[in-house]
Short mmCIF file of C-alpha atoms in Angstrom, two decimals:
data_model
loop_
_atom_site.label_atom_id
_atom_site.label_comp_id
_atom_site.label_asym_id
_atom_site.label_seq_id
_atom_site.Cartn_x
_atom_site.Cartn_y
_atom_site.Cartn_z
CA MET A 1 32.72 -189.53 -87.95
CA ILE A 2 32.15 -188.80 -84.33
CA THR A 3 33.53 -191.09 -81.64
CA LEU A 4 31.06 -191.44 -78.80
CA LYS A 5 31.93 -193.24 -75.54
CA LEU A 6 28.66 -194.98 -74.91
CA ASN A 7 28.08 -197.52 -72.22
CA GLY A 8 31.89 -198.00 -71.70
CA GLN A 9 32.73 -198.59 -75.33
CA ASP A 10 33.88 -196.31 -78.14
CA HIS A 11 31.47 -195.99 -81.05
CA SER A 12 32.36 -194.33 -84.35
CA LEU A 13 29.23 -192.79 -85.64
CA ASP A 14 28.69 -191.21 -89.04
CA VAL A 15 26.43 -188.38 -87.87
CA THR A 16 26.55 -184.60 -87.71
CA GLU A 17 27.50 -182.84 -84.42
CA ASP A 18 23.95 -181.30 -84.19
CA MET A 19 22.15 -184.66 -84.24
CA PRO A 20 20.24 -185.22 -80.96
CA LEU A 21 22.02 -187.70 -78.81
CA LEU A 22 18.78 -189.66 -78.46
CA TRP A 23 18.86 -190.47 -82.25
CA ALA A 24 22.41 -191.34 -82.29
CA ILE A 25 21.98 -193.73 -79.36
CA ARG A 26 18.79 -195.42 -80.71
CA ASP A 27 19.07 -195.24 -84.48
CA VAL A 28 22.82 -195.33 -85.15
CA ALA A 29 24.40 -197.11 -82.21
CA GLY A 30 21.38 -199.47 -81.72
CA TYR A 31 20.63 -199.02 -78.05
CA ASN A 32 16.86 -198.86 -77.79
CA GLY A 33 16.29 -198.72 -73.99
CA THR A 34 16.27 -194.84 -74.09
CA LYS A 35 12.84 -193.74 -75.16
CA PHE A 36 11.59 -190.77 -77.15
CA GLY A 37 8.80 -188.93 -75.14
CA CYS A 38 8.32 -185.25 -75.93
CA GLY A 39 11.35 -184.28 -77.87
CA MET A 40 11.65 -181.05 -75.85
CA GLY A 41 13.42 -182.28 -72.73
CA LEU A 42 10.27 -182.03 -70.56
CA CYS A 43 9.17 -185.51 -69.82
CA GLY A 44 12.32 -187.33 -68.90
CA ALA A 45 11.76 -190.57 -70.91
CA CYS A 46 15.11 -189.95 -72.74
CA THR A 47 17.14 -189.45 -69.55
CA ILE A 48 20.73 -190.68 -69.79
CA HIS A 49 23.89 -190.01 -67.82
CA ILE A 50 26.73 -187.82 -69.18
CA ASP A 51 29.68 -188.36 -66.86
CA GLY A 52 27.36 -189.53 -64.21
CA LEU A 53 24.84 -186.64 -64.32
CA PRO A 54 21.34 -186.95 -65.63
CA ALA A 55 20.70 -185.29 -68.93
CA ARG A 56 17.82 -185.26 -71.53
CA SER A 57 19.23 -186.91 -74.69
CA CYS A 58 16.44 -185.62 -77.00
CA ILE A 59 17.78 -182.01 -76.69
CA THR A 60 21.51 -182.73 -76.32
CA PRO A 61 23.43 -182.46 -79.56
CA ILE A 62 25.88 -185.42 -79.90
CA GLY A 63 28.76 -182.89 -80.58
CA SER A 64 28.41 -181.57 -77.07
CA VAL A 65 29.31 -184.86 -75.38
CA ILE A 66 32.50 -185.74 -77.33
CA GLY A 67 35.05 -186.94 -74.87
CA GLN A 68 32.46 -187.53 -72.11
CA ASN A 69 31.11 -190.91 -70.88
CA VAL A 70 27.51 -191.50 -71.83
CA THR A 71 25.48 -194.20 -70.03
CA THR A 72 22.07 -195.46 -71.02
CA ILE A 73 19.63 -197.72 -69.26
CA ASP A 74 20.88 -200.47 -71.51
CA ASN A 75 24.16 -200.69 -69.45
CA LEU A 76 22.92 -199.64 -66.02
CA HIS A 77 23.16 -203.18 -64.69
CA ALA A 78 26.91 -202.83 -64.80
CA ASP A 79 26.83 -199.95 -62.23
CA PRO A 80 26.50 -201.12 -58.67
CA VAL A 81 24.11 -198.35 -57.71
CA GLY A 82 22.06 -198.72 -60.87
CA LYS A 83 21.80 -202.47 -60.24
CA VAL A 84 20.36 -201.76 -56.67
CA VAL A 85 17.99 -199.23 -58.12
CA GLN A 86 16.71 -201.58 -60.79
CA GLN A 87 16.08 -204.32 -58.27
CA ALA A 88 14.21 -201.81 -55.98
CA TRP A 89 12.08 -200.99 -59.02
CA LEU A 90 11.25 -204.71 -59.37
CA ASP A 91 10.65 -205.28 -55.68
CA SER A 92 8.27 -202.27 -55.42
CA ALA A 93 6.49 -203.18 -58.63
CA VAL A 94 6.91 -199.64 -59.90
CA ALA A 95 6.18 -200.06 -63.52
CA GLN A 96 2.71 -200.17 -65.08
CA CYS A 97 3.18 -199.50 -68.70
CA GLY A 98 6.90 -199.02 -68.13
CA TYR A 99 7.55 -196.49 -71.00
CA CYS A 100 9.02 -193.79 -68.74
CA GLN A 101 10.72 -196.04 -66.26
CA GLY A 102 14.11 -196.13 -67.95
CA GLY A 103 14.38 -192.34 -67.54
CA GLN A 104 13.05 -192.51 -63.94
CA ILE A 105 15.62 -195.13 -63.06
CA MET A 106 18.44 -193.09 -64.63
CA SER A 107 17.40 -190.04 -62.65
CA ALA A 108 17.01 -192.03 -59.35
CA THR A 109 20.43 -193.62 -59.89
CA ALA A 110 22.08 -190.26 -60.49
CA LEU A 111 20.51 -188.93 -57.24
CA LEU A 112 21.66 -191.96 -55.15
CA LYS A 113 25.16 -191.81 -56.54
CA THR A 114 25.55 -188.23 -55.31
CA ASN A 115 23.25 -188.52 -52.27
CA PRO A 116 22.80 -192.06 -50.94
CA ASN A 117 20.44 -190.97 -48.18
CA PRO A 118 18.07 -188.36 -49.68
CA SER A 119 15.12 -186.88 -47.83
CA ASP A 120 11.71 -187.05 -49.45
CA GLU A 121 12.03 -183.48 -50.52
CA GLN A 122 15.34 -184.24 -52.24
CA ILE A 123 13.94 -187.25 -54.01
CA GLU A 124 11.07 -185.09 -55.28
CA GLU A 125 13.41 -182.45 -56.46
CA ALA A 126 15.68 -184.88 -58.25
CA MET A 127 12.78 -186.49 -59.90
CA VAL A 128 10.91 -183.38 -61.03
CA GLY A 129 10.40 -183.41 -64.78
CA ASN A 130 10.17 -187.22 -64.98
CA ILE A 131 6.57 -187.66 -65.97
CA CYS A 132 4.79 -190.92 -65.45
CA ARG A 133 1.42 -191.07 -67.15
CA CYS A 134 0.47 -194.04 -65.08
CA GLY A 135 0.98 -192.07 -61.92
CA THR A 136 3.37 -194.46 -60.17
CA TYR A 137 5.08 -191.60 -58.24
CA ASN A 138 4.49 -193.03 -54.80
CA ARG A 139 5.93 -196.33 -55.84
CA ILE A 140 8.88 -194.52 -57.40
CA LYS A 141 9.58 -192.79 -54.12
CA THR A 142 9.26 -196.13 -52.23
CA ALA A 143 11.73 -197.75 -54.60
CA ILE A 144 14.27 -194.93 -54.17
CA ARG A 145 13.87 -195.17 -50.42
CA GLN A 146 14.34 -198.92 -50.55
CA ALA A 147 17.47 -198.59 -52.75
CA SER A 148 18.83 -195.89 -50.46
CA THR A 149 18.44 -198.23 -47.44
CA GLN A 150 20.25 -200.98 -49.26
CA LEU A 151 23.04 -198.64 -50.29
CA LYS A 152 23.79 -197.40 -46.73
CA GLY A 153 27.37 -198.23 -45.97
CA VAL A 154 28.13 -199.01 -49.67
CA LYS A 155 30.40 -196.63 -51.58
CA ALA A 156 28.76 -195.47 -54.78
#
């Protein structure tokens, strides 16, 4: 049994330490917001936070996060910055098919928690590796800028 601190709660999971975190989150713990994309950490659909930093759950073994806080898109509404980012996504009508958007939002939230006023270059750098097959990159950048504006003066 492995105890995983997931979305603010301890989960005892009967898995091996080498199981990819993505499958533990989805198939064992039952949080299905995190998506499988490429399985190689290249597309960003599976992005989660480990102690507040973005990580690709498809290539992260569960054994490597024991004792750390893991947050998925399923619980991001409880984070003040995450809530602002999610609203900006809605206000900017970012999603088309929406499949990649959980990972996009997780990456954007991690950026704004560490840098609440990023430049366009910093936004692009933070979002690299998050692929959107629908090509909503301009709307993603707009939503991040909007969230940044709303977060000015708010402590993350």
